[in-house]
mmCIF file of C-alpha atoms in Angstrom:
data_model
loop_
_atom_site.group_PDB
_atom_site.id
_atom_site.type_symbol
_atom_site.label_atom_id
_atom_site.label_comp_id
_atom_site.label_asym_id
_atom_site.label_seq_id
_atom_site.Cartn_x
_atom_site.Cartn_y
_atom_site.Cartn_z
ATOM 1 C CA UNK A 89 19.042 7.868 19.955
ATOM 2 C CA UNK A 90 19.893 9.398 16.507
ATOM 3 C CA UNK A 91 22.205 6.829 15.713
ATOM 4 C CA UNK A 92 20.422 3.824 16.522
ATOM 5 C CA UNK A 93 17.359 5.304 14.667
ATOM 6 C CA UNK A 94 19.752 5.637 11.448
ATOM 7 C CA UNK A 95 21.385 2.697 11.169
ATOM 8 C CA UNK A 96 18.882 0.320 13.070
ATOM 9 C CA UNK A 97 20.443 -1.029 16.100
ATOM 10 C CA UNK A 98 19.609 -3.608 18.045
ATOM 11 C CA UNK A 99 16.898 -2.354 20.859
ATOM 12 C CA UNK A 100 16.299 -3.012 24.887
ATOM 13 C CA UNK A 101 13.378 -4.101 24.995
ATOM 14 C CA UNK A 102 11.563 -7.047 26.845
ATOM 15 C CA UNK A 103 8.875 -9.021 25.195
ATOM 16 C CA UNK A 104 6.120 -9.855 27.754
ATOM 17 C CA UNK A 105 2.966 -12.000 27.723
ATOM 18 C CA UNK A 106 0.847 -9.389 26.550
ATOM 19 C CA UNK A 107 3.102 -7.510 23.828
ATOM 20 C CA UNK A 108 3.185 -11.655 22.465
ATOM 21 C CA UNK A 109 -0.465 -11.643 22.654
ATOM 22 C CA UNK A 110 -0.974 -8.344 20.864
ATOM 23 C CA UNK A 111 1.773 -9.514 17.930
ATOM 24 C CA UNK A 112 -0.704 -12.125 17.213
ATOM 25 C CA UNK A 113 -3.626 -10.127 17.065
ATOM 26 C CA UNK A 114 -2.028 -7.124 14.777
ATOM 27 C CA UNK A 115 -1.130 -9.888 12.819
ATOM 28 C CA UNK A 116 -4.373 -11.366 12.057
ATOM 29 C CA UNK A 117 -5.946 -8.157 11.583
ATOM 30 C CA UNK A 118 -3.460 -7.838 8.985
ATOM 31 C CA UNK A 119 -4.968 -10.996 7.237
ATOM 32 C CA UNK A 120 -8.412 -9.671 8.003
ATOM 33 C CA UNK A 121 -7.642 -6.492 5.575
ATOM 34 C CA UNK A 122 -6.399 -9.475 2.857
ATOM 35 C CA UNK A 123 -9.453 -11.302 2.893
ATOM 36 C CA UNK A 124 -11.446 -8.102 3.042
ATOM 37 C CA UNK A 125 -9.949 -7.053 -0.284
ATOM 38 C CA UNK A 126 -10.623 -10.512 -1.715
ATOM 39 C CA UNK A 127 -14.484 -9.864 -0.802
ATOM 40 C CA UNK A 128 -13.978 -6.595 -2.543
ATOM 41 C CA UNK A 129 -12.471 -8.222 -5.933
ATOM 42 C CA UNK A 130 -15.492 -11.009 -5.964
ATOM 43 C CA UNK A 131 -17.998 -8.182 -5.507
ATOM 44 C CA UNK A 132 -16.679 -6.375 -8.488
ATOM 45 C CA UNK A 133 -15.758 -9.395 -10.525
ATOM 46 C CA UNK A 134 -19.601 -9.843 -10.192
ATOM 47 C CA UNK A 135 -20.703 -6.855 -11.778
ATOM 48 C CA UNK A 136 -21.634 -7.226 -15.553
ATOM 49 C CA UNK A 137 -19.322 -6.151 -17.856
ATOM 50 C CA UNK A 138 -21.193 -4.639 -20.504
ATOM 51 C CA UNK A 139 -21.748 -4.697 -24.807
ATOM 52 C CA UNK A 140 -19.302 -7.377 -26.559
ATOM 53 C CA UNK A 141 -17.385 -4.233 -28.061
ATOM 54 C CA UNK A 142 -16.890 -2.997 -24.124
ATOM 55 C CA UNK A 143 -15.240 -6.295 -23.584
ATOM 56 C CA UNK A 144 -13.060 -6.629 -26.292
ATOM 57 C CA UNK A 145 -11.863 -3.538 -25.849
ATOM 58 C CA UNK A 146 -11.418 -3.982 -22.243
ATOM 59 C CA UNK A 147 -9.532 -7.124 -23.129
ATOM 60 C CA UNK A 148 -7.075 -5.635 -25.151
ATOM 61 C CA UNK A 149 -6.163 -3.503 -22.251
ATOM 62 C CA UNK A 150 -5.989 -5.826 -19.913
ATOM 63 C CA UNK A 151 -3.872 -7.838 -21.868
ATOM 64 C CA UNK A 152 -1.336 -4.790 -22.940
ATOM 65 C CA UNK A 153 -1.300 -4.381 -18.842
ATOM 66 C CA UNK A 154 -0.300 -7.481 -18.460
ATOM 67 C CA UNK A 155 2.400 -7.742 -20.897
ATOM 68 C CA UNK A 156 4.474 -4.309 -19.886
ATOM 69 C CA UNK A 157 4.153 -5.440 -16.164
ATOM 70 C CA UNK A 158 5.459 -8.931 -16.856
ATOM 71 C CA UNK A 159 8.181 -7.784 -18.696
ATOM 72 C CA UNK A 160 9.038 -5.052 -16.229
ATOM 73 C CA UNK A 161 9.458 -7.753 -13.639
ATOM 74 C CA UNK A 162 11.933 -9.786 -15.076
ATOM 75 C CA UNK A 163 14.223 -6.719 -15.578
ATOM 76 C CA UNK A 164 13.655 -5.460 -12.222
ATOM 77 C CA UNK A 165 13.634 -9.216 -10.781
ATOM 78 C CA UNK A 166 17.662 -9.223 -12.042
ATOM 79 C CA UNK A 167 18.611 -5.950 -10.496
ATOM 80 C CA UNK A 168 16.850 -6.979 -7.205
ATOM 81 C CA UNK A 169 18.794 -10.355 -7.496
ATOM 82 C CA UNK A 170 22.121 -7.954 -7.290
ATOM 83 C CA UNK A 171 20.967 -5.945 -4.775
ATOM 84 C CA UNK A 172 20.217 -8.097 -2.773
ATOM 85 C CA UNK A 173 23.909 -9.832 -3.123
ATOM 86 C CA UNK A 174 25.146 -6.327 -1.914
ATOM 87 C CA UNK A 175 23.239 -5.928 0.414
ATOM 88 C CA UNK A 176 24.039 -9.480 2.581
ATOM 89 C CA UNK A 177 27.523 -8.024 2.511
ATOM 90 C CA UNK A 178 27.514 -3.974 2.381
ATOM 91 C CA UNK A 179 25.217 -2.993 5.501
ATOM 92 C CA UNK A 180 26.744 -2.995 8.837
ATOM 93 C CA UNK A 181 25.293 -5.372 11.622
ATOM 94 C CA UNK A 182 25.171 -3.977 15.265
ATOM 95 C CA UNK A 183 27.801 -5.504 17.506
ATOM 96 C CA UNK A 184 25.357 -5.793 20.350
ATOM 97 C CA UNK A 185 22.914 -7.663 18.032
ATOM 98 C CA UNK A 186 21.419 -11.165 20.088
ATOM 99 C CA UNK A 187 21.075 -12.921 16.622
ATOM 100 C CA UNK A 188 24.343 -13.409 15.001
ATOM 101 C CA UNK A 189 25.312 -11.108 12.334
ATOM 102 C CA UNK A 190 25.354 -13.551 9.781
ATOM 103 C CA UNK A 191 21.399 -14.551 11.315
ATOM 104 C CA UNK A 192 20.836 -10.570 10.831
ATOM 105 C CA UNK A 193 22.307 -10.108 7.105
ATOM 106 C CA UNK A 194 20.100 -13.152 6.050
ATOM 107 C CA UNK A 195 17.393 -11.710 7.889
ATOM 108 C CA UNK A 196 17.601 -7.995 6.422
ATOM 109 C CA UNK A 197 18.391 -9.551 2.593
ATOM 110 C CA UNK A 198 15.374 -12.186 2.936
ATOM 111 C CA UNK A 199 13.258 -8.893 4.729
ATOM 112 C CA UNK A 200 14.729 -6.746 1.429
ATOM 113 C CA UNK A 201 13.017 -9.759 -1.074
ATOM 114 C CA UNK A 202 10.558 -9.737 0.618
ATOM 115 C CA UNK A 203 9.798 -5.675 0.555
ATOM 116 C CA UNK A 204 10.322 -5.784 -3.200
ATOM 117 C CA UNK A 205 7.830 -8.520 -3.350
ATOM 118 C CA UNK A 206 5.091 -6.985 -1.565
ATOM 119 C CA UNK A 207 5.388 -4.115 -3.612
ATOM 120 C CA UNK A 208 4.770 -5.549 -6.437
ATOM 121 C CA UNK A 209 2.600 -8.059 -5.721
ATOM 122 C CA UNK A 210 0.163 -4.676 -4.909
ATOM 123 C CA UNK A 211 0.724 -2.770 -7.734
ATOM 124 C CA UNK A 212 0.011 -5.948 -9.729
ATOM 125 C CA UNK A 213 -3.244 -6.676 -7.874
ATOM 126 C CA UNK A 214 -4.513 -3.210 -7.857
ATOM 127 C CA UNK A 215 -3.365 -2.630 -11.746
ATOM 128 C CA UNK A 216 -4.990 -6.486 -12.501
ATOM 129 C CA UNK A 217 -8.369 -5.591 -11.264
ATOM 130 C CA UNK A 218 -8.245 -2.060 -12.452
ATOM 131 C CA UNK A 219 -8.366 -3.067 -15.903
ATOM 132 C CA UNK A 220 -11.066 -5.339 -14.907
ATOM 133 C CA UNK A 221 -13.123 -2.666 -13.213
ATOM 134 C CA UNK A 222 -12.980 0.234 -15.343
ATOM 135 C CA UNK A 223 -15.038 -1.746 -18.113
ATOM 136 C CA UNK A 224 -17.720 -2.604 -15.248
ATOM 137 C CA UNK A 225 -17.585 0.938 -14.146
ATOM 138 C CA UNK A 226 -18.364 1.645 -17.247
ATOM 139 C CA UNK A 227 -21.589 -0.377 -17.966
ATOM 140 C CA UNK A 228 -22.765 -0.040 -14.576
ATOM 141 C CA UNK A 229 -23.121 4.147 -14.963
ATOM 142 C CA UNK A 230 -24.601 3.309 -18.759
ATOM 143 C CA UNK A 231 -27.411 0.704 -16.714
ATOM 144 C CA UNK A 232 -27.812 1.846 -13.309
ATOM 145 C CA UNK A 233 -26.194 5.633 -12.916
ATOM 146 C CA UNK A 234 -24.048 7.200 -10.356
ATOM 147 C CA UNK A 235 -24.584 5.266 -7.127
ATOM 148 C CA UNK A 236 -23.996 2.068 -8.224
ATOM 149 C CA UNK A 237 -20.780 2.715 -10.564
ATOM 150 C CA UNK A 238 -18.641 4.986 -7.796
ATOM 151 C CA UNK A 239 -19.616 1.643 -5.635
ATOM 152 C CA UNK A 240 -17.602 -0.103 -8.079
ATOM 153 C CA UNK A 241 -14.830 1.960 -8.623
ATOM 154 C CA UNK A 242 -14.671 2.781 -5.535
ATOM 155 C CA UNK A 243 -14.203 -1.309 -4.393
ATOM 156 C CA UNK A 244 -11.693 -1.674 -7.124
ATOM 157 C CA UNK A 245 -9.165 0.912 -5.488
ATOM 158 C CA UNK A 246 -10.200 -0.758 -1.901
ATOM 159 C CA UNK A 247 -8.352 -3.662 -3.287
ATOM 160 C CA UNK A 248 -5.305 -1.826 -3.698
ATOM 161 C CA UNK A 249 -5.643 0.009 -0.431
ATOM 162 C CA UNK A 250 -6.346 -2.835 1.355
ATOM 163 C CA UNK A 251 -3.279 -5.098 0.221
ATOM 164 C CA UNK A 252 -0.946 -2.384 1.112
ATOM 165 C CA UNK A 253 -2.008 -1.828 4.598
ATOM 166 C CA UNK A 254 -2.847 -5.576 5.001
ATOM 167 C CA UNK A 255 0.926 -6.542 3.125
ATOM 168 C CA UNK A 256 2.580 -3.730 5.008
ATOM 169 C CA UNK A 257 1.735 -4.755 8.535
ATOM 170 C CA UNK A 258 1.936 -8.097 7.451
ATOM 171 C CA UNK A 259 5.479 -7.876 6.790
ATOM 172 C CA UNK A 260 6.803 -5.851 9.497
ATOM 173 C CA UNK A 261 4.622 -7.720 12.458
ATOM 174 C CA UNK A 262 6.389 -10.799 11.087
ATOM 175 C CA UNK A 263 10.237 -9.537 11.399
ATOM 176 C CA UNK A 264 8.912 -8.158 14.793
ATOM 177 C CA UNK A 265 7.745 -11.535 15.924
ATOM 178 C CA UNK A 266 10.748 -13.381 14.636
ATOM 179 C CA UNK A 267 13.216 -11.267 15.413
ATOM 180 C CA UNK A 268 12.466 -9.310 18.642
ATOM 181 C CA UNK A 269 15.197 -6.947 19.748
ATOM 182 C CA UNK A 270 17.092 -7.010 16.664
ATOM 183 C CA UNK A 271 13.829 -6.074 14.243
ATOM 184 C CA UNK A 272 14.761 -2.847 14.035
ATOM 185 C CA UNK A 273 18.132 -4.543 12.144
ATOM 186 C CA UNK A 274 16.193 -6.658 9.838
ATOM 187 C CA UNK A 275 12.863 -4.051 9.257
ATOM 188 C CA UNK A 276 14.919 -1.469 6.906
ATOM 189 C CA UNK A 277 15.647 -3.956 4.880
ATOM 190 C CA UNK A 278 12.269 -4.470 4.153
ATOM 191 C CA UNK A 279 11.180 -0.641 3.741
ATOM 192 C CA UNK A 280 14.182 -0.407 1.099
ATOM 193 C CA UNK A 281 12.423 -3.241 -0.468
ATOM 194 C CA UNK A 282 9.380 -2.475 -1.522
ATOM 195 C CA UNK A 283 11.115 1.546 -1.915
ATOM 196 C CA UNK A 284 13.273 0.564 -4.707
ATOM 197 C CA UNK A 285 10.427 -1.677 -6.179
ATOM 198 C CA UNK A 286 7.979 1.354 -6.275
ATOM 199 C CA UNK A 287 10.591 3.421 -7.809
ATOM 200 C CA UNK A 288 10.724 1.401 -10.524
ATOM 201 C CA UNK A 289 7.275 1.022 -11.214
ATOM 202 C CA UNK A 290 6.382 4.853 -10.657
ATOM 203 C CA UNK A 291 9.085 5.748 -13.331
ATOM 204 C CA UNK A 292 8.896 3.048 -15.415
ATOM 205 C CA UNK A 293 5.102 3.419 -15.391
ATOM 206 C CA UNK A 294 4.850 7.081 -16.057
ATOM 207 C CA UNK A 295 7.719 7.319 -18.846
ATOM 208 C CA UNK A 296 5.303 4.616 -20.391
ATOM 209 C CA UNK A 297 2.447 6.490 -20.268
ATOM 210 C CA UNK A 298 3.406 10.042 -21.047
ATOM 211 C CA UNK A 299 4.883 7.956 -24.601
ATOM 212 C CA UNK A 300 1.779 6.652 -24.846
ATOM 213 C CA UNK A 301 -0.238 9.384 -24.405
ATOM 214 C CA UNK A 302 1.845 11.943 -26.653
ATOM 215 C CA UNK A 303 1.864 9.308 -29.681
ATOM 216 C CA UNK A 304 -1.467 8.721 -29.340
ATOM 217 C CA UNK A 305 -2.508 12.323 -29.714
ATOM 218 C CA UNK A 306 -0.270 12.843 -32.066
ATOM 219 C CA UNK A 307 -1.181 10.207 -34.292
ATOM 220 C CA UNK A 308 -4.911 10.274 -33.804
ATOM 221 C CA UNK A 309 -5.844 14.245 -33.217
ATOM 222 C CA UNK A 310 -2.785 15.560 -35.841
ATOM 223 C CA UNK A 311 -2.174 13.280 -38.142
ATOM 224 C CA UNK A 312 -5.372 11.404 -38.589
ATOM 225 C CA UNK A 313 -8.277 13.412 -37.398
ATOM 226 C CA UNK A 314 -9.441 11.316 -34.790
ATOM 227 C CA UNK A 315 -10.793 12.077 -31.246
ATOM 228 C CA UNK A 316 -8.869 11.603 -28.446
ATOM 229 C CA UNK A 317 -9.856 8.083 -26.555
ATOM 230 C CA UNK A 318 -11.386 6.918 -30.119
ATOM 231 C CA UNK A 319 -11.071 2.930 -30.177
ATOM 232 C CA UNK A 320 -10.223 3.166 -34.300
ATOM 233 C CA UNK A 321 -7.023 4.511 -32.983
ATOM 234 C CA UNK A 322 -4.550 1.823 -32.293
ATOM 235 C CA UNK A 323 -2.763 3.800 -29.931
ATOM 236 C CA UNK A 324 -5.434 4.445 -28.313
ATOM 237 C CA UNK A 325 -4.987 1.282 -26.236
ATOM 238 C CA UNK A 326 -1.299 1.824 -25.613
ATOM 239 C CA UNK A 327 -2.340 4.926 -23.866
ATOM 240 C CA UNK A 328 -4.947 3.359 -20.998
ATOM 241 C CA UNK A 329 -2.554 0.665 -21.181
ATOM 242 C CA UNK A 330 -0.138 3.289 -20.217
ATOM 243 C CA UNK A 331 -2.459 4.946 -17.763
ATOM 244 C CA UNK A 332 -3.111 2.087 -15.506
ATOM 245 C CA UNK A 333 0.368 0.285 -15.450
ATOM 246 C CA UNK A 334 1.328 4.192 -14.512
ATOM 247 C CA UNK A 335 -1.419 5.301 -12.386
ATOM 248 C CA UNK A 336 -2.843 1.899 -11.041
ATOM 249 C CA UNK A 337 0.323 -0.336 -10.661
ATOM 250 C CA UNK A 338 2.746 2.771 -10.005
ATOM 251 C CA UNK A 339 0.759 4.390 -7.802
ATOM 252 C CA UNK A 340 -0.329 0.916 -5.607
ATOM 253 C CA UNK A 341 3.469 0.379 -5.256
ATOM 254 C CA UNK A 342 4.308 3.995 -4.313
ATOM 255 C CA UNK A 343 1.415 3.923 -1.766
ATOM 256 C CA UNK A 344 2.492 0.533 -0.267
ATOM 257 C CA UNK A 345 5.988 1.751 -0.213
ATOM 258 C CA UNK A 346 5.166 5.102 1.701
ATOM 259 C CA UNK A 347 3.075 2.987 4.190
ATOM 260 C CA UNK A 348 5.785 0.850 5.108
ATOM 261 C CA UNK A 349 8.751 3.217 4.756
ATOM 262 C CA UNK A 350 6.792 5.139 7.788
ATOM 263 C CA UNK A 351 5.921 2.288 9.603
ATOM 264 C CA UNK A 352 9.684 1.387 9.765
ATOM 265 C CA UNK A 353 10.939 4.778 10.754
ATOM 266 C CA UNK A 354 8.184 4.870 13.222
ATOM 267 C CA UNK A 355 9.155 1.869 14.978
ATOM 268 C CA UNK A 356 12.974 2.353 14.651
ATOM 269 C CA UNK A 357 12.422 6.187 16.106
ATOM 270 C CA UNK A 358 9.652 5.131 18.756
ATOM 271 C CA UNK A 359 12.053 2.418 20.500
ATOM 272 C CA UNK A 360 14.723 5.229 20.656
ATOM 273 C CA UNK A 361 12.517 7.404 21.963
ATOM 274 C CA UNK A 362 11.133 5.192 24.591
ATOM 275 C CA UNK A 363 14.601 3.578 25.303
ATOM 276 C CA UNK A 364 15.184 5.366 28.763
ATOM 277 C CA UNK A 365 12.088 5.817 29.473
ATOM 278 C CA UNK A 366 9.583 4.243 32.527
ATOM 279 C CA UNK A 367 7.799 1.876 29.333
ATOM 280 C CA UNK A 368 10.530 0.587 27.624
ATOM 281 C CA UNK A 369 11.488 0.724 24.203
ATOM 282 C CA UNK A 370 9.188 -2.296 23.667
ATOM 283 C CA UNK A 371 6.209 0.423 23.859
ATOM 284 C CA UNK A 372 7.929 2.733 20.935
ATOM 285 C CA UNK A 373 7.899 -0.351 18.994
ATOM 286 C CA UNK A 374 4.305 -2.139 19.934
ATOM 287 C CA UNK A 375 2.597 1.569 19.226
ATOM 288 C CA UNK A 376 3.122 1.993 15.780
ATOM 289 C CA UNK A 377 1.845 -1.537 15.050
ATOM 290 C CA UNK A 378 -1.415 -1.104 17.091
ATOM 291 C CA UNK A 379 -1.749 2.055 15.325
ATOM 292 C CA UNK A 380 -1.800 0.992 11.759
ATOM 293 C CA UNK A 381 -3.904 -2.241 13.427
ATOM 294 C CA UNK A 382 -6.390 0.299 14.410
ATOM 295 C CA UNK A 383 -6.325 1.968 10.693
ATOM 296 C CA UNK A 384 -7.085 -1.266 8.916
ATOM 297 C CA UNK A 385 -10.792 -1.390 10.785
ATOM 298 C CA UNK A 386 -11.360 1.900 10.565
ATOM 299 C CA UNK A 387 -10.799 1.982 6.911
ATOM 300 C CA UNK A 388 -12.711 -0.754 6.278
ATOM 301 C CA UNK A 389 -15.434 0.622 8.137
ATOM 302 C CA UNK A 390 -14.761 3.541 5.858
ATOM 303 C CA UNK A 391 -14.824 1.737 2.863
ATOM 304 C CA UNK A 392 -17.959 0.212 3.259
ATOM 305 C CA UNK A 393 -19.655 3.591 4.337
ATOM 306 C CA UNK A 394 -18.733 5.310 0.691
ATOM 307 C CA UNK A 395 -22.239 4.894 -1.278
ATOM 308 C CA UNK A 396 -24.028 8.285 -2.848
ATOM 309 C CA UNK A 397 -27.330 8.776 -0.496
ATOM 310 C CA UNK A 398 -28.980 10.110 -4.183
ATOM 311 C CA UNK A 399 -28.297 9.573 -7.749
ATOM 312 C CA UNK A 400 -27.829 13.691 -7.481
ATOM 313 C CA UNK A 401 -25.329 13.536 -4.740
ATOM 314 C CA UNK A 402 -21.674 14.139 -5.465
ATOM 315 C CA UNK A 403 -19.325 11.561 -5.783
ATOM 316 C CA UNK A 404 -16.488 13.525 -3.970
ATOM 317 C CA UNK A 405 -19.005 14.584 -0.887
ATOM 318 C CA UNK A 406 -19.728 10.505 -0.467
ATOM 319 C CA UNK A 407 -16.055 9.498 -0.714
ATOM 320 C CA UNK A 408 -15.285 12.877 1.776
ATOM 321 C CA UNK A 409 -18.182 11.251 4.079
ATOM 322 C CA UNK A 410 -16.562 7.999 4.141
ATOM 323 C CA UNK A 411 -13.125 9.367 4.395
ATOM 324 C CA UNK A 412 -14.117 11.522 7.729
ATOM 325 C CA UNK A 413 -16.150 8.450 9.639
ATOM 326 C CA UNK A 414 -12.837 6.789 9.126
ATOM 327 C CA UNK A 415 -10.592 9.685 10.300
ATOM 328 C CA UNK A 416 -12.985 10.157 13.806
ATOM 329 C CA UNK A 417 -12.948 6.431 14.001
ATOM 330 C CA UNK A 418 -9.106 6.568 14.006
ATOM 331 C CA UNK A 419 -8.600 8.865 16.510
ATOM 332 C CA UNK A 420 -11.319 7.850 18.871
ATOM 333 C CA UNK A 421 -9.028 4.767 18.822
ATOM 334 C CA UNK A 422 -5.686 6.316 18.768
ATOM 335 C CA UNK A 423 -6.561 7.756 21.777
ATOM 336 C CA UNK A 424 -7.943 5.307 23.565
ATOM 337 C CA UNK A 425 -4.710 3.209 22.734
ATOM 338 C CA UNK A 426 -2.832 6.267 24.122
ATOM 339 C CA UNK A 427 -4.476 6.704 27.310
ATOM 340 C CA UNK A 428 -4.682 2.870 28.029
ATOM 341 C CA UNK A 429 -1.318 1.467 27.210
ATOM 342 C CA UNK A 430 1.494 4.373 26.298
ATOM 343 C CA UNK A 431 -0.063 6.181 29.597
ATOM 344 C CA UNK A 432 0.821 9.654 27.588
ATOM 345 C CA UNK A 433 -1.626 11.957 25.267
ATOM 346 C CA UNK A 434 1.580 12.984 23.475
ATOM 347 C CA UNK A 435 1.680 10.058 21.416
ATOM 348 C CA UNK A 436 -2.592 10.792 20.915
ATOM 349 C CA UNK A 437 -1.725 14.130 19.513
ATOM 350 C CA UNK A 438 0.881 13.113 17.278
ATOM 351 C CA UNK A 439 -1.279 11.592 15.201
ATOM 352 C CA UNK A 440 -4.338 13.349 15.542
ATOM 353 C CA UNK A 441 -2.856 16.457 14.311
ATOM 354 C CA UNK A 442 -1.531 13.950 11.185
ATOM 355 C CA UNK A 443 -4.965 13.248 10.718
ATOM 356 C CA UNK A 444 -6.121 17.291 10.836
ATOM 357 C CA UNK A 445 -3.802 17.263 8.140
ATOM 358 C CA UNK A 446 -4.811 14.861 5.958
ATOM 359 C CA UNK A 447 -8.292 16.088 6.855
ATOM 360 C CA UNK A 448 -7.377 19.575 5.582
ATOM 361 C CA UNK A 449 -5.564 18.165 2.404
ATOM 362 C CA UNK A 450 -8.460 16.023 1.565
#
């Protein structure tokens, strides 16, 4: 079981009716989060933006964003193009693979491109509308207060939230439908993917904004007398230039990477598990995927629940409040899934204690 979970074997497991049905479905509810967090961008697009000095200034950021991004992706786009060489030809296939290996190292290389792709396509979206939110943000607290600026902000992370769950399940529904038994070959190339891509953009992102941030100061606060954050201070942009390519784009790819690093192992570990069992492996690999199916409703259902009762309310308790409806939601329908299909609470308990944790942490 160990080895096949390590190097991703191929798996014996028989695709019925139903598990072709359900493939379908996960993978439409995986284009429901997409078009959920293109309703989210259009309602913050929408919001004003503020003074003509609050736009200019959000300008320049946005277009300092843009420019370290870009030019992070076409040094990052040549190592990829390498790696990806390597890796057609350095992996091992499994000898008891159905698709040839030269189908499978294809498959995993394309599956690696793709990884890398998704990753960066959501650190780029949820950087890109950061820098257009944070300006609205802004102007909506200055007009209308608390409740309707932490509805804002809190849409303009949804967008990043969303395109990692809805990319993430994307992908690896797709290698699942197209390659069957031999997924579990093909899916770690696409959690090393979008791993490596996040690395780059976590470090590459934070080493630009701790420069930023320390030049700034020292410029502005030592040398010059300024305030920290003052706009008369040129660097002053490189640093929330810095701060969202680090903590917007970095941290989108980082969270799309952990989501589908996990969703691979779990898939690769649960058809192990459930090789010799009376399900099949085909149940260790359909679970995860109904699982993360299940989160994307449940967090847009959370989503849409965040919004401060008061002006006096806390923003934390109203993000808490929406973070909880979706954690009960979850395992309401974890467990249902458990009871119904897996026939075994084990699987329930698994992840509700994963949720008591994140619970606990939150």
């Amino acid at each position: 079981m160990f080895l096949l979970a390590q190097e991703g074997g191929s798996i014996n497991a028989i695709f019925k009716s139903f598990d072709n049905t359900a493939l379908w479905i996960i993978l439409a509810i995986s284009l429901v989060a997409l078009a959920f967090a293109a309703y989210l961008r259009r309602e913050v697009l929408a919001a004003p933006q503020g003074t003509e000095k609050m736009k200019q200034i959000a300008k320049a950021i946005q277009e300092g964003a843009s420019a370290y991004l870009q030019r992070q992706f076409r040094t990052v786009g040549i190592f990829m193009g390498i790696l990806t060489v390597a890796l057609f030809f350095i992996l091992p296939v499994d000898k008891h693979t159905i698709h040839s290996a030269l189908s499978i190292r294809f498959g995993r290389s394309v599956a690696f491109i793709l990884g890398a792709t998704f990753s960066a396509t959501t650190g780029f979206a949820g950087m890109w509308l950061a820098v257009r939110g944070n300006v609205r943000v802004a102007n909506a607290a200055r007009e209308s207060g608390l409740r309707r600026a932490l509805r804002i902000a809190f849409r303009t992370g949804g967008v990043a939230g969303m395109f990692t769950v809805g990319l993430g399940l994307l992908g690896a529904t797709a290698i699942v439908m197209i390659y069957r038994q031999d997924a579990t070959s093909v899916l770690v190339g696409f959690g090393f993917g979008g791993a490596l891509l996040a690395m780059f953009m976590r470090v590459g992102g934070g080493i630009f904004t701790k420069a930023a941030d320390v030049g700034a100061d020292l410029v502005g606060k030592v040398e010059q007398n300024i305030p920290e954050d003052d706009p008369r201070n040129a660097a002053t942009i490189a640093d929330n230039v810095g701060d969202n390519v680090g903590d917007c784009a970095g941290m989108a790819a980082d969270l799309f990477e952990s989501y589908e690093v996990t969703l691979v192992a779990a898939i690769i570990l649960g058809s192990a598990a459930f090789a010799n069992s009376k399900q099949g492996a085909i149940v260790g690999v359909m679970f995860p995927l109904f699982v993360r199916a299940i989160g994307v409703i449940t967090s847009i259902i959370g989503i849409l629940a965040v919004s401060p009762r008061s002006e006096t309310e806390s923003g934390m308790k109203s993000i808490n409040r929406g973070f909880f409806i979706s954690a009960v939601a979850s395992a309401i329908g974890v467990l249902l899934l458990a009871a119904t299909y897996i026939k075994d609470l084990r699987a329930f308990w698994a992840v509700f204690f994963g949720l008591v944790l994140a619970s606990v942490i939150q």
